């Protein structure tokens, strides 16, 4: 294989692309004092409304057309969808949208409750997203700086997270999607620098999350003892063992296998501690751990619809050209894994989501 081909991965042309930035800052007493309450029953309504109005006006001026203010403590989750939906659960706000044509401005808060922090969510809309990612990032940081100046909060620490991911079915070709597109998958920092967008010192994460639906045929591969306290553990363990074995030839050592019904949020354990709630699970990897890490959470007493498998990229997985070689290795491991479970490409789905994520303080 030519060297250039080794560093380029060919993904289905119908792979779904998303980018969003999340900016968060604390709701301080000083900020609260700038917006005195006019309604004792809703003491924070003035604050949230005025913040939203200023935020939306600045976003409009910067031609950012899908932005949201969140002041209810919930975690935003962004996914591609042909129809626009915003769904709220106890811990999440799920935004489904198509970047090509969905625009929106919304505020989410309870006017009677003081939020711990204000979150500003920016959803990318300028296609192609990856080519325009640096420009989008610059527009967002400009809006944030203008908003902080208007609020006289120039000394306030704002945490900025830039999330980008590509989502596709590993078996797309077997289902008739023959067209593909080649990606080098350069790091966000390298792509932005090439477009004259210099980032401050930042933390970068790259990883893959794979969604494996537990079909009837897959369940039938393992004899389950429904009288056991953990009747589904043999099924989960078989999947886990097959996944870890499939990753060994590629020397992937930072892995997670999850069968608990929670949505995984991947972080760097050097900065964030692992935790989980009733819907979300934060899992932390240490990129410098030479021996690797296997994070396993298999709730054998609970039958889940889907297992999640995580492959975390370390500095050794990045080349000067990007993560193309890494993703070729990921696909090789996943095809090996699929074969070991006798998955049927024409019928089964194995959804792969390639994540790139940076974070820093503005």
CSV table of N, CA, C and O in Angstrom, one decimal, residues 188-256:
chain,number,residue,atom,x,y,z
A,188,UNK,N,-7.3,18.8,15.1
A,188,UNK,CA,-8.0,20.1,15.0
A,188,UNK,C,-7.0,21.2,15.0
A,188,UNK,O,-7.1,22.1,14.2
A,189,UNK,N,-6.0,21.1,15.8
A,189,UNK,CA,-5.0,22.1,15.9
A,189,UNK,C,-4.2,22.3,14.6
A,189,UNK,O,-4.0,23.5,14.2
A,190,UNK,N,-3.9,21.2,13.9
A,190,UNK,CA,-3.2,21.3,12.6
A,190,UNK,C,-4.1,21.9,11.6
A,190,UNK,O,-3.7,22.8,10.7
A,191,UNK,N,-5.4,21.5,11.5
A,191,UNK,CA,-6.3,22.0,10.5
A,191,UNK,C,-6.5,23.5,10.7
A,191,UNK,O,-6.6,24.3,9.8
A,192,UNK,N,-6.7,23.9,12.0
A,192,UNK,CA,-6.9,25.3,12.3
A,192,UNK,C,-5.7,26.2,11.9
A,192,UNK,O,-5.8,27.3,11.4
A,193,UNK,N,-4.5,25.7,12.3
A,193,UNK,CA,-3.3,26.5,12.0
A,193,UNK,C,-3.1,26.7,10.5
A,193,UNK,O,-2.7,27.8,10.1
A,194,UNK,N,-3.5,25.7,9.7
A,194,UNK,CA,-3.4,25.9,8.2
A,194,UNK,C,-4.3,26.9,7.7
A,194,UNK,O,-4.1,27.4,6.6
A,195,UNK,N,-5.4,27.3,8.5
A,195,UNK,CA,-6.3,28.3,8.1
A,195,UNK,C,-6.2,29.6,8.9
A,195,UNK,O,-7.2,30.3,9.1
A,196,UNK,N,-5.0,29.8,9.4
A,196,UNK,CA,-4.6,31.0,10.2
A,196,UNK,C,-5.5,31.2,11.4
A,196,UNK,O,-5.9,32.3,11.8
A,197,UNK,N,-5.9,30.1,12.0
A,197,UNK,CA,-6.7,30.1,13.3
A,197,UNK,C,-5.8,29.5,14.4
A,197,UNK,O,-5.7,28.3,14.5
A,198,UNK,N,-5.1,30.4,15.1
A,198,UNK,CA,-4.2,29.9,16.2
A,198,UNK,C,-5.0,29.7,17.5
A,198,UNK,O,-5.7,30.6,18.0
A,199,UNK,N,-4.9,28.5,18.0
A,199,UNK,CA,-5.5,28.1,19.2
A,199,UNK,C,-4.6,28.4,20.4
A,199,UNK,O,-3.4,28.3,20.3
A,200,UNK,N,-5.2,28.8,21.6
A,200,UNK,CA,-4.4,28.8,22.8
A,200,UNK,C,-4.0,27.4,23.2
A,200,UNK,O,-4.4,26.4,22.6
A,201,UNK,N,-3.2,27.3,24.3
A,201,UNK,CA,-2.8,26.0,24.8
A,201,UNK,C,-4.1,25.3,25.1
A,201,UNK,O,-5.0,25.8,25.8
A,202,UNK,N,-4.2,24.0,24.6
A,202,UNK,CA,-5.4,23.3,24.8
A,202,UNK,C,-5.2,21.8,25.0
A,202,UNK,O,-4.1,21.3,24.7
A,203,UNK,N,-6.2,21.2,25.5
A,203,UNK,CA,-6.3,19.7,25.7
A,203,UNK,C,-7.0,19.1,24.5
A,203,UNK,O,-8.1,19.6,24.1
A,204,UNK,N,-6.4,18.1,23.9
A,204,UNK,CA,-7.1,17.5,22.7
A,204,UNK,C,-7.3,16.0,23.0
A,204,UNK,O,-6.5,15.3,23.6
A,205,UNK,N,-8.5,15.5,22.5
A,205,UNK,CA,-8.8,14.1,22.7
A,205,UNK,C,-9.3,13.6,21.3
A,205,UNK,O,-10.0,14.3,20.6
A,206,UNK,N,-8.9,12.4,21.0
A,206,UNK,CA,-9.4,11.7,19.8
A,206,UNK,C,-9.8,10.3,20.2
A,206,UNK,O,-9.0,9.6,20.9
A,207,UNK,N,-11.0,9.8,19.8
A,207,UNK,CA,-11.4,8.5,20.2
A,207,UNK,C,-12.6,8.1,19.2
A,207,UNK,O,-13.1,8.9,18.5
A,208,UNK,N,-12.9,6.8,19.3
A,208,UNK,CA,-14.0,6.2,18.5
A,208,UNK,C,-14.9,5.5,19.5
A,208,UNK,O,-14.5,4.8,20.4
A,209,UNK,N,-16.2,5.8,19.3
A,209,UNK,CA,-17.3,5.1,20.0
A,209,UNK,C,-18.1,4.2,19.0
A,209,UNK,O,-18.5,4.8,18.0
A,210,UNK,N,-18.2,3.0,19.3
A,210,UNK,CA,-18.9,2.0,18.4
A,210,UNK,C,-20.2,1.6,19.1
A,210,UNK,O,-20.2,1.2,20.3
A,211,UNK,N,-21.3,1.7,18.5
A,211,UNK,CA,-22.6,1.2,19.0
A,211,UNK,C,-23.0,-0.1,18.4
A,211,UNK,O,-23.1,-0.3,17.2
A,212,UNK,N,-23.1,-1.1,19.3
A,212,UNK,CA,-23.4,-2.5,18.8
A,212,UNK,C,-24.8,-2.8,19.3
A,212,UNK,O,-25.0,-3.1,20.5
A,213,UNK,N,-25.9,-2.8,18.5
A,213,UNK,CA,-27.2,-3.3,18.9
A,213,UNK,C,-27.1,-4.8,19.2
A,213,UNK,O,-26.5,-5.6,18.5
A,214,UNK,N,-27.8,-5.2,20.3
A,214,UNK,CA,-27.8,-6.6,20.7
A,214,UNK,C,-29.0,-7.2,20.0
A,214,UNK,O,-30.2,-7.3,20.6
A,215,UNK,N,-28.8,-7.8,18.9
A,215,UNK,CA,-29.9,-8.4,18.1
A,215,UNK,C,-30.3,-9.8,18.7
A,215,UNK,O,-29.5,-10.3,19.5
A,216,UNK,N,-31.4,-10.3,18.2
A,216,UNK,CA,-31.8,-11.6,18.7
A,216,UNK,C,-30.8,-12.6,18.3
A,216,UNK,O,-30.5,-13.5,19.1
A,217,UNK,N,-30.2,-12.6,17.1
A,217,UNK,CA,-29.2,-13.6,16.7
A,217,UNK,C,-28.0,-13.5,17.6
A,217,UNK,O,-27.4,-14.5,17.9
A,218,UNK,N,-27.6,-12.3,18.0
A,218,UNK,CA,-26.4,-12.2,18.8
A,218,UNK,C,-26.7,-12.8,20.2
A,218,UNK,O,-25.8,-13.4,20.8
A,219,UNK,N,-27.9,-12.5,20.7
A,219,UNK,CA,-28.2,-13.0,22.1
A,219,UNK,C,-28.2,-14.6,22.0
A,219,UNK,O,-27.9,-15.2,23.0
A,220,UNK,N,-28.7,-15.1,20.9
A,220,UNK,CA,-28.8,-16.6,20.9
A,220,UNK,C,-27.5,-17.3,20.8
A,220,UNK,O,-27.4,-18.5,20.9
A,221,UNK,N,-26.4,-16.6,20.6
A,221,UNK,CA,-25.0,-17.2,20.6
A,221,UNK,C,-24.6,-17.7,22.0
A,221,UNK,O,-23.7,-18.5,22.1
A,222,UNK,N,-25.2,-17.2,23.0
A,222,UNK,CA,-24.8,-17.5,24.4
A,222,UNK,C,-26.0,-18.0,25.1
A,222,UNK,O,-27.1,-17.4,25.1
A,223,UNK,N,-25.8,-19.1,25.8
A,223,UNK,CA,-26.8,-19.7,26.7
A,223,UNK,C,-27.0,-18.8,27.9
A,223,UNK,O,-26.0,-18.6,28.7
A,224,UNK,N,-28.1,-18.3,28.2
A,224,UNK,CA,-28.4,-17.4,29.3
A,224,UNK,C,-29.1,-18.2,30.4
A,224,UNK,O,-30.1,-18.8,30.2
A,225,UNK,N,-28.6,-18.0,31.6
A,225,UNK,CA,-29.3,-18.6,32.8
A,225,UNK,C,-30.1,-17.5,33.5
A,225,UNK,O,-29.6,-16.7,34.2
A,226,UNK,N,-31.4,-17.4,33.1
A,226,UNK,CA,-32.2,-16.4,33.6
A,226,UNK,C,-32.5,-16.5,35.1
A,226,UNK,O,-33.1,-15.5,35.7
A,227,UNK,N,-32.1,-17.6,35.7
A,227,UNK,CA,-32.3,-17.7,37.2
A,227,UNK,C,-31.1,-17.1,37.9
A,227,UNK,O,-31.1,-16.9,39.1
A,228,UNK,N,-30.0,-16.7,37.2
A,228,UNK,CA,-28.8,-16.2,37.8
A,228,UNK,C,-29.1,-14.7,38.2
A,228,UNK,O,-30.0,-14.1,37.7
A,229,UNK,N,-28.2,-14.3,39.2
A,229,UNK,CA,-28.3,-12.8,39.6
A,229,UNK,C,-27.8,-11.9,38.4
A,229,UNK,O,-28.1,-10.7,38.4
A,230,UNK,N,-27.0,-12.5,37.5
A,230,UNK,CA,-26.5,-11.7,36.4
A,230,UNK,C,-26.6,-12.5,35.1
A,230,UNK,O,-25.7,-12.9,34.5
A,231,UNK,N,-27.9,-12.7,34.7
A,231,UNK,CA,-28.1,-13.6,33.6
A,231,UNK,C,-27.5,-13.2,32.2
A,231,UNK,O,-27.3,-14.0,31.4
A,232,UNK,N,-27.3,-11.8,32.1
A,232,UNK,CA,-26.8,-11.3,30.8
A,232,UNK,C,-25.3,-11.2,30.8
A,232,UNK,O,-24.7,-10.8,29.7
A,233,UNK,N,-24.6,-11.4,31.9
A,233,UNK,CA,-23.2,-11.2,31.9
A,233,UNK,C,-22.4,-12.1,30.9
A,233,UNK,O,-21.5,-11.6,30.3
A,234,UNK,N,-22.8,-13.4,30.7
A,234,UNK,CA,-22.1,-14.2,29.7
A,234,UNK,C,-22.1,-13.6,28.3
A,234,UNK,O,-21.1,-13.6,27.6
A,235,UNK,N,-23.3,-13.0,27.9
A,235,UNK,CA,-23.4,-12.3,26.6
A,235,UNK,C,-22.4,-11.1,26.6
A,235,UNK,O,-21.7,-10.9,25.6
A,236,UNK,N,-22.5,-10.3,27.6
A,236,UNK,CA,-21.6,-9.1,27.6
A,236,UNK,C,-20.1,-9.5,27.6
A,236,UNK,O,-19.3,-8.8,27.0
A,237,UNK,N,-19.8,-10.5,28.4
A,237,UNK,CA,-18.4,-10.9,28.5
A,237,UNK,C,-17.9,-11.5,27.1
A,237,UNK,O,-16.8,-11.2,26.8
A,238,UNK,N,-18.8,-12.2,26.4
A,238,UNK,CA,-18.4,-12.7,25.1
A,238,UNK,C,-18.1,-11.5,24.2
A,238,UNK,O,-17.1,-11.6,23.4
A,239,UNK,N,-19.0,-10.5,24.1
A,239,UNK,CA,-18.7,-9.4,23.3
A,239,UNK,C,-17.4,-8.7,23.7
A,239,UNK,O,-16.6,-8.3,22.9
A,240,UNK,N,-17.2,-8.5,25.0
A,240,UNK,CA,-16.0,-7.8,25.5
A,240,UNK,C,-14.8,-8.6,25.1
A,240,UNK,O,-13.8,-8.0,24.6
A,241,UNK,N,-14.8,-9.9,25.3
A,241,UNK,CA,-13.6,-10.7,25.0
A,241,UNK,C,-13.3,-10.6,23.5
A,241,UNK,O,-12.1,-10.5,23.1
A,242,UNK,N,-14.3,-10.7,22.7
A,242,UNK,CA,-14.2,-10.6,21.2
A,242,UNK,C,-13.6,-9.3,20.8
A,242,UNK,O,-12.7,-9.2,20.0
A,243,UNK,N,-14.1,-8.2,21.4
A,243,UNK,CA,-13.6,-6.9,21.1
A,243,UNK,C,-12.2,-6.7,21.5
A,243,UNK,O,-11.3,-6.2,20.7
A,244,UNK,N,-11.8,-7.0,22.7
A,244,UNK,CA,-10.4,-6.9,23.2
A,244,UNK,C,-9.5,-7.7,22.3
A,244,UNK,O,-8.4,-7.2,21.9
A,245,UNK,N,-9.9,-8.9,22.0
A,245,UNK,CA,-9.0,-9.8,21.2
A,245,UNK,C,-8.8,-9.2,19.8
A,245,UNK,O,-7.7,-9.2,19.2
A,246,UNK,N,-9.9,-8.6,19.2
A,246,UNK,CA,-9.8,-8.0,17.9
A,246,UNK,C,-8.9,-6.8,17.9
A,246,UNK,O,-8.4,-6.5,16.8
A,247,UNK,N,-8.8,-6.1,19.0
A,247,UNK,CA,-8.0,-4.9,19.1
A,247,UNK,C,-6.5,-5.2,19.3
A,247,UNK,O,-5.6,-4.3,19.0
A,248,UNK,N,-6.2,-6.4,19.8
A,248,UNK,CA,-4.8,-6.7,20.1
A,248,UNK,C,-3.8,-6.6,18.9
A,248,UNK,O,-2.7,-6.1,19.1
A,249,UNK,N,-4.2,-7.2,17.7
A,249,UNK,CA,-3.2,-7.0,16.6
A,249,UNK,C,-2.9,-5.6,16.2
A,249,UNK,O,-1.9,-5.3,15.7
A,250,UNK,N,-3.8,-4.7,16.5
A,250,UNK,CA,-3.6,-3.3,16.2
A,250,UNK,C,-2.9,-2.5,17.4
A,250,UNK,O,-2.6,-1.3,17.3
A,251,UNK,N,-2.7,-3.3,18.5
A,251,UNK,CA,-2.0,-2.7,19.6
A,251,UNK,C,-2.8,-1.6,20.3
A,251,UNK,O,-2.2,-0.6,20.8
A,252,UNK,N,-4.1,-1.7,20.2
A,252,UNK,CA,-4.9,-0.7,20.9
A,252,UNK,C,-5.0,-1.2,22.4
A,252,UNK,O,-5.5,-2.3,22.7
A,253,UNK,N,-4.7,-0.3,23.3
A,253,UNK,CA,-4.6,-0.7,24.7
A,253,UNK,C,-5.5,0.2,25.6
A,253,UNK,O,-5.7,-0.1,26.8
A,254,UNK,N,-6.1,1.3,25.1
A,254,UNK,CA,-7.0,2.1,25.8
A,254,UNK,C,-8.4,1.9,25.3
A,254,UNK,O,-8.8,2.4,24.3
A,255,UNK,N,-9.1,1.0,26.0
A,255,UNK,CA,-10.4,0.5,25.5
A,255,UNK,C,-11.4,0.6,26.6
A,255,UNK,O,-11.1,0.6,27.8
A,256,UNK,N,-12.7,0.7,26.2
A,256,UNK,CA,-13.8,0.6,27.2
A,256,UNK,C,-14.9,-0.2,26.6
A,256,UNK,O,-15.1,-0.2,25.4
